[in-house]
Tab-separated table of C-alpha atoms in Angstrom:
chain	number	residue	atom	x	y	z
A	7	MET	CA	-36.713	59.804	65.634
A	8	ALA	CA	-38.001	56.389	65.856
A	9	CYS	CA	-39.781	56.672	62.513
A	10	CYS	CA	-36.485	57.967	60.881
A	11	ARG	CA	-34.474	55.068	62.477
A	12	ARG	CA	-36.973	52.457	61.029
A	13	SER	CA	-36.821	54.174	57.616
A	14	LEU	CA	-33.013	53.953	57.486
A	15	THR	CA	-33.001	50.346	58.656
A	16	THR	CA	-35.504	49.344	56.008
A	17	SER	CA	-33.473	51.128	53.266
A	18	PHE	CA	-30.175	49.408	54.275
A	19	SER	CA	-31.908	46.013	54.297
A	20	ARG	CA	-33.239	46.554	50.730
A	21	LEU	CA	-29.838	47.773	49.464
A	22	THR	CA	-28.184	44.702	50.914
A	23	SER	CA	-30.628	42.277	49.379
A	24	ARG	CA	-30.051	43.965	45.944
A	25	LEU	CA	-26.199	43.800	46.164
A	26	ARG	CA	-25.980	40.162	47.544
A	27	PRO	CA	-26.944	38.266	44.208
A	28	SER	CA	-24.517	40.211	42.084
A	29	CYS	CA	-21.579	40.119	44.426
A	30	ALA	CA	-22.118	36.562	45.778
A	31	HIS	CA	-19.033	35.348	43.916
A	32	ILE	CA	-16.857	37.956	45.608
A	33	LEU	CA	-18.425	38.123	49.123
A	34	ARG	CA	-18.144	34.304	49.768
A	35	ASP	CA	-18.070	32.948	53.243
A	36	ASP	CA	-14.538	32.089	54.162
A	37	ARG	CA	-15.766	29.434	56.404
A	38	GLU	CA	-17.070	27.384	53.431
A	39	THR	CA	-14.601	24.696	52.379
A	40	THR	CA	-14.716	23.136	48.975
A	41	GLU	CA	-12.657	20.260	47.627
A	42	PRO	CA	-10.127	21.173	44.937
A	43	THR	CA	-10.963	19.887	41.513
A	44	ASN	CA	-8.425	18.606	39.012
A	45	PRO	CA	-8.268	20.291	35.609
A	46	PRO	CA	-9.629	18.124	32.770
A	47	PRO	CA	-7.037	16.148	30.855
A	48	LEU	CA	-5.768	17.589	27.572
A	49	PRO	CA	-7.053	15.662	24.552
A	50	HIS	CA	-4.613	13.143	23.037
A	51	PHE	CA	-4.420	12.617	19.371
A	52	PRO	CA	-2.362	9.486	18.566
A	53	SER	CA	-0.159	9.710	15.566
A	54	ARG	CA	-1.046	7.675	12.543
A	55	TYR	CA	2.446	6.484	11.822
A	56	TYR	CA	4.931	7.278	14.585
A	57	SER	CA	5.063	7.991	18.308
A	58	SER	CA	5.927	11.576	19.051
A	59	ASP	CA	8.295	10.294	21.809
A	60	LEU	CA	10.460	8.515	19.199
A	61	VAL	CA	10.305	10.809	16.192
A	62	PRO	CA	10.235	14.515	16.948
A	63	SER	CA	8.442	16.843	14.544
A	64	VAL	CA	10.516	18.775	12.126
A	65	SER	CA	8.521	21.803	12.799
A	66	SER	CA	9.740	21.835	16.422
A	67	TYR	CA	13.247	22.393	15.088
A	68	VAL	CA	13.003	24.347	11.869
A	69	GLY	CA	11.004	27.178	13.581
A	70	TRP	CA	13.818	28.212	16.067
A	71	ARG	CA	14.883	31.774	15.585
A	72	ILE	CA	17.558	33.853	17.109
A	73	PRO	CA	16.742	37.419	18.033
A	74	GLY	CA	18.192	39.862	15.617
A	75	PHE	CA	18.158	37.353	12.653
A	76	SER	CA	15.461	37.262	9.998
A	77	HIS	CA	16.090	33.636	9.131
A	78	PRO	CA	15.683	30.455	11.161
A	79	LEU	CA	18.555	28.899	12.885
A	80	GLY	CA	19.716	27.156	9.742
A	81	LEU	CA	18.617	23.621	10.657
A	82	ASP	CA	15.580	23.606	8.254
A	83	SER	CA	17.470	22.854	5.076
A	84	CYS	CA	19.725	20.317	6.659
A	85	LEU	CA	16.889	18.498	8.456
A	86	LEU	CA	14.527	18.563	5.555
A	87	ARG	CA	17.195	17.287	3.198
A	88	SER	CA	18.004	14.317	5.579
A	89	TYR	CA	14.222	13.586	6.046
A	90	SER	CA	13.709	13.609	2.399
A	91	SER	CA	16.460	11.069	1.618
A	92	ALA	CA	15.889	8.928	4.642
A	93	PRO	CA	13.736	5.900	4.061
A	94	PHE	CA	10.516	5.184	6.177
A	95	PRO	CA	10.731	1.949	8.177
A	96	GLY	CA	9.359	-0.757	5.853
A	97	GLU	CA	9.966	0.968	2.498
A	98	VAL	CA	12.692	-1.412	1.320
A	99	ALA	CA	11.132	-4.369	3.240
A	100	ALA	CA	7.852	-3.736	1.226
A	101	ALA	CA	9.865	-3.564	-2.003
A	102	ALA	CA	11.752	-6.796	-1.241
A	103	ALA	CA	8.607	-8.723	-0.079
A	104	ASP	CA	7.540	-9.569	-3.609
A	105	SER	CA	11.032	-10.125	-4.977
A	106	PHE	CA	13.009	-13.256	-5.610
A	107	LEU	CA	15.640	-14.303	-3.099
A	108	PRO	CA	18.733	-12.913	-4.872
A	109	VAL	CA	16.917	-9.593	-5.691
A	110	ALA	CA	15.590	-9.272	-2.201
A	111	ALA	CA	19.080	-9.995	-0.692
A	112	LEU	CA	20.594	-7.274	-2.816
A	113	GLN	CA	17.755	-4.806	-1.745
A	114	HIS	CA	18.444	-5.510	1.852
A	115	LEU	CA	22.195	-5.137	1.366
A	116	ILE	CA	21.767	-1.733	-0.238
A	117	ASP	CA	19.391	-0.737	2.622
A	118	ALA	CA	21.995	-1.923	5.136
A	119	VAL	CA	24.725	0.153	3.626
A	120	HIS	CA	22.378	3.130	3.444
A	121	SER	CA	21.350	2.789	7.109
A	122	PHE	CA	24.698	1.908	8.798
A	123	MET	CA	27.006	4.092	6.735
A	124	GLY	CA	24.598	7.112	6.680
A	125	LEU	CA	25.223	7.597	2.895
A	126	ASN	CA	22.749	8.879	0.414
A	127	TRP	CA	21.009	6.429	-1.989
A	128	TRP	CA	23.382	7.007	-4.968
A	129	ALA	CA	26.414	6.493	-2.827
A	130	SER	CA	24.894	3.483	-1.159
A	131	ILE	CA	24.188	1.805	-4.545
A	132	ALA	CA	27.697	2.656	-5.802
A	133	LEU	CA	29.359	1.221	-2.718
A	134	THR	CA	27.246	-1.951	-2.943
A	135	THR	CA	28.292	-2.356	-6.541
A	136	VAL	CA	31.971	-2.105	-5.515
A	137	LEU	CA	31.417	-4.747	-2.741
A	138	ILE	CA	29.786	-7.128	-5.249
A	139	ARG	CA	32.650	-6.637	-7.749
A	140	MET	CA	35.177	-7.288	-5.035
A	141	LEU	CA	33.469	-10.637	-4.314
A	142	ILE	CA	33.596	-11.774	-7.951
A	143	VAL	CA	37.160	-10.504	-8.646
A	144	PRO	CA	38.760	-13.937	-7.823
A	145	LEU	CA	36.397	-15.665	-10.279
A	146	LEU	CA	37.189	-13.090	-12.951
A	147	LEU	CA	40.935	-13.534	-12.423
A	148	SER	CA	40.594	-17.228	-12.827
A	149	GLN	CA	38.625	-16.638	-16.030
A	150	MET	CA	41.368	-14.428	-17.355
A	151	LYS	CA	44.065	-16.993	-16.650
A	152	SER	CA	42.094	-19.686	-18.365
A	153	THR	CA	41.592	-17.457	-21.375
A	154	ALA	CA	45.302	-16.767	-21.567
A	155	LYS	CA	46.077	-20.514	-21.428
A	156	LEU	CA	43.490	-21.278	-24.107
A	157	SER	CA	45.244	-18.720	-26.360
A	158	MET	CA	48.584	-20.450	-25.835
A	159	ILE	CA	47.376	-23.888	-26.827
A	160	ALA	CA	45.308	-22.659	-29.726
A	161	PRO	CA	47.775	-24.027	-32.403
A	162	GLU	CA	47.591	-27.588	-31.024
A	163	MET	CA	43.810	-27.255	-30.793
A	164	GLU	CA	43.678	-26.336	-34.424
A	165	GLN	CA	45.530	-29.412	-35.445
A	166	ILE	CA	43.221	-31.698	-33.449
A	167	ARG	CA	40.226	-29.827	-35.014
A	168	LYS	CA	41.467	-30.546	-38.493
A	169	GLN	CA	41.770	-34.189	-37.571
A	170	MET	CA	38.155	-34.229	-36.342
A	171	ASN	CA	36.903	-32.635	-39.636
A	172	THR	CA	38.066	-35.599	-41.776
A	173	MET	CA	35.615	-37.802	-43.485
A	174	ASP	CA	36.930	-40.939	-41.848
A	175	PRO	CA	34.631	-41.706	-38.820
A	176	LYS	CA	37.322	-43.499	-37.005
A	177	THR	CA	39.718	-40.664	-37.399
A	178	SER	CA	37.083	-38.257	-36.233
A	179	GLN	CA	36.310	-40.235	-33.108
A	180	GLU	CA	39.983	-40.466	-32.274
A	181	GLY	CA	40.209	-36.643	-32.754
A	182	GLN	CA	37.314	-36.081	-30.392
A	183	LYS	CA	38.889	-38.372	-27.746
A	184	ARG	CA	42.156	-36.597	-28.197
A	185	MET	CA	40.529	-33.106	-27.906
A	186	LYS	CA	38.774	-34.274	-24.642
A	187	GLU	CA	42.118	-35.468	-23.140
A	188	PHE	CA	43.736	-32.283	-24.281
A	189	PHE	CA	41.212	-30.116	-22.468
A	190	GLU	CA	41.522	-32.231	-19.326
A	191	LYS	CA	45.284	-31.932	-19.374
A	192	HIS	CA	45.370	-28.116	-19.591
A	193	GLY	CA	42.351	-27.687	-17.382
A	194	VAL	CA	40.208	-25.658	-19.907
A	195	THR	CA	36.928	-26.080	-21.691
A	196	PRO	CA	35.495	-24.686	-24.939
A	197	PHE	CA	33.311	-22.477	-22.747
A	198	THR	CA	36.150	-20.791	-20.963
A	199	LEU	CA	35.716	-17.531	-22.859
A	200	LEU	CA	32.026	-17.386	-21.681
A	201	ARG	CA	32.783	-17.986	-18.039
A	202	GLY	CA	32.928	-14.285	-17.299
A	203	LEU	CA	29.478	-13.787	-18.891
A	204	PHE	CA	28.142	-16.664	-16.729
A	205	ILE	CA	29.560	-15.026	-13.631
A	206	GLN	CA	28.570	-11.354	-14.188
A	207	GLY	CA	25.281	-12.067	-15.970
A	208	PRO	CA	23.253	-13.218	-13.002
A	209	ALA	CA	24.787	-10.497	-10.811
A	210	PHE	CA	23.885	-7.838	-13.274
A	211	MET	CA	20.308	-9.119	-13.766
A	212	SER	CA	19.734	-9.294	-10.042
A	213	PHE	CA	20.964	-5.786	-9.595
A	214	PHE	CA	18.754	-4.590	-12.430
A	215	PHE	CA	15.581	-6.035	-11.075
A	216	ALA	CA	16.404	-4.933	-7.547
A	217	ILE	CA	16.916	-1.248	-8.462
A	218	SER	CA	13.889	-1.334	-10.780
A	219	ASN	CA	11.641	-2.501	-7.898
A	220	MET	CA	13.141	0.039	-5.443
A	221	VAL	CA	12.557	2.902	-7.945
A	222	GLU	CA	8.794	2.057	-8.056
A	223	LYS	CA	8.338	1.363	-4.346
A	224	VAL	CA	10.904	3.497	-2.430
A	225	PRO	CA	9.711	7.213	-2.479
A	226	SER	CA	12.896	8.483	-0.859
A	227	PHE	CA	14.774	7.737	-4.097
A	228	LYS	CA	13.377	11.062	-5.452
A	229	GLY	CA	15.782	12.943	-3.169
A	230	GLY	CA	18.480	10.361	-3.072
A	231	GLY	CA	20.886	11.814	-5.592
A	232	THR	CA	23.330	14.747	-5.758
A	233	LEU	CA	24.487	17.542	-8.065
A	234	TRP	CA	22.430	17.539	-11.195
A	235	PHE	CA	20.891	14.015	-10.687
A	236	THR	CA	19.019	14.647	-7.404
A	237	ASP	CA	15.973	12.688	-8.421
A	238	LEU	CA	17.117	9.088	-9.215
A	239	THR	CA	13.759	8.086	-10.588
A	240	THR	CA	13.868	10.220	-13.753
A	241	PRO	CA	16.207	10.059	-16.890
A	242	ASP	CA	19.295	12.251	-17.245
A	243	PRO	CA	18.324	15.156	-19.583
A	244	LEU	CA	21.968	15.988	-20.150
A	245	TYR	CA	22.903	12.376	-21.172
A	246	ILE	CA	26.049	12.638	-19.015
A	247	LEU	CA	25.347	9.478	-17.115
A	248	PRO	CA	24.688	7.340	-20.070
A	249	ILE	CA	27.849	8.449	-21.805
A	250	LEU	CA	29.894	7.691	-18.599
A	251	THR	CA	28.204	4.284	-18.417
A	252	ALA	CA	29.219	3.507	-22.094
A	253	LEU	CA	32.789	4.695	-21.573
A	254	SER	CA	33.281	2.537	-18.383
A	255	PHE	CA	31.854	-0.532	-20.207
A	256	LEU	CA	34.151	-0.004	-23.096
A	257	ALA	CA	37.157	0.330	-20.734
A	258	THR	CA	36.158	-2.941	-19.021
A	259	VAL	CA	35.956	-4.717	-22.390
A	260	GLU	CA	39.302	-3.392	-23.534
A	261	LEU	CA	41.054	-4.353	-20.237
A	262	ASN	CA	39.488	-7.676	-19.679
A	263	MET	CA	39.766	-8.992	-23.223
A	264	GLN	CA	43.249	-7.706	-23.876
A	265	VAL	CA	45.128	-10.780	-22.756
A	266	GLY	CA	44.821	-13.982	-24.736
A	267	MET	CA	43.190	-12.698	-27.919
A	268	GLU	CA	46.275	-13.000	-30.244
A	269	GLY	CA	45.479	-15.453	-32.946
A	270	ASN	CA	42.078	-16.356	-31.435
A	271	LEU	CA	39.494	-15.433	-34.066
A	272	MET	CA	36.559	-16.142	-31.807
A	273	GLY	CA	37.964	-13.911	-29.071
A	274	LYS	CA	38.455	-11.091	-31.562
A	275	ASN	CA	34.870	-11.355	-32.809
A	276	MET	CA	33.577	-11.272	-29.231
A	277	LYS	CA	35.706	-8.143	-28.476
A	278	ASN	CA	34.334	-6.372	-31.561
A	279	PHE	CA	30.724	-7.409	-30.510
A	280	PHE	CA	31.208	-5.878	-27.040
A	281	ARG	CA	32.659	-2.726	-28.594
A	282	VAL	CA	29.525	-2.256	-30.561
A	283	LEU	CA	27.436	-3.027	-27.563
A	284	ALA	CA	29.280	-0.356	-25.599
A	285	VAL	CA	28.402	2.268	-28.213
A	286	LEU	CA	24.777	1.144	-28.176
A	287	THR	CA	24.657	1.603	-24.430
A	288	VAL	CA	24.134	5.334	-24.767
A	289	PRO	CA	20.781	5.186	-26.625
A	290	PHE	CA	19.657	2.050	-24.774
A	291	THR	CA	20.123	3.655	-21.356
A	292	ALA	CA	19.187	7.282	-22.149
A	293	ARG	CA	15.561	6.688	-21.105
A	294	PHE	CA	16.450	4.767	-17.952
A	295	PRO	CA	16.214	6.469	-14.445
A	296	LYS	CA	19.445	8.039	-13.392
A	297	VAL	CA	19.950	5.363	-10.715
A	298	PHE	CA	20.758	2.755	-13.423
A	299	ASN	CA	23.658	4.821	-14.738
């Protein structure tokens, strides 16, 4: 009996020693206390351009799906359209950095209308054009009144001009003096007909250079249009916009130069010149980006 008991004890001891290494992680001593360890922090990858707290990712919205529907929630097209037309911070500032002061001022004005009004680029440019025209309307009205006054005094001016064309130097000097006094009396000058060009010319050139610079340096212009002219940086293949531009220019010429042209040969010649220029506007602007039309 003693031998059997010793044999069983030895066998149990060997079995215990074999099981202990493999089950040590299960059969731990409950009396052992270990300090809790914090999990390692997640890796942080900083954004190259924007903070994730300020600009949420588009993918976090466009991926939402409703059970039972095969398409996303419908936010993908709206958000992507808004993101495509919205300028990145500094786009317009970078374009205006190397521009002259009037050109840079117009670029910032267009950007302000685009940002505060929430309009697309084409609508922002159109609204800015209307604002500029409203500012110069008083000057144009003054020019039209002066043109009408110049037409009314044209017969008297013709008499003085004939006196100036005489061969007598004394009579010619008297005619020049009389013409100067005549202009001062009626508040007009020989350059009254060109006042509108002097007013609108600098504004037009500033607008042209401002838009040209933004076409090259503002990528969001590619999605800033509507209807058939979504991309504002390419020409209009249908030639609709150049034709509309020519018609609007012709209407402006007919309306602005309608009063005060009776009996004024110089005014009639200028009107015919601008009519021809309106027709030439179509081939001239056909290769321009759509934003210019």
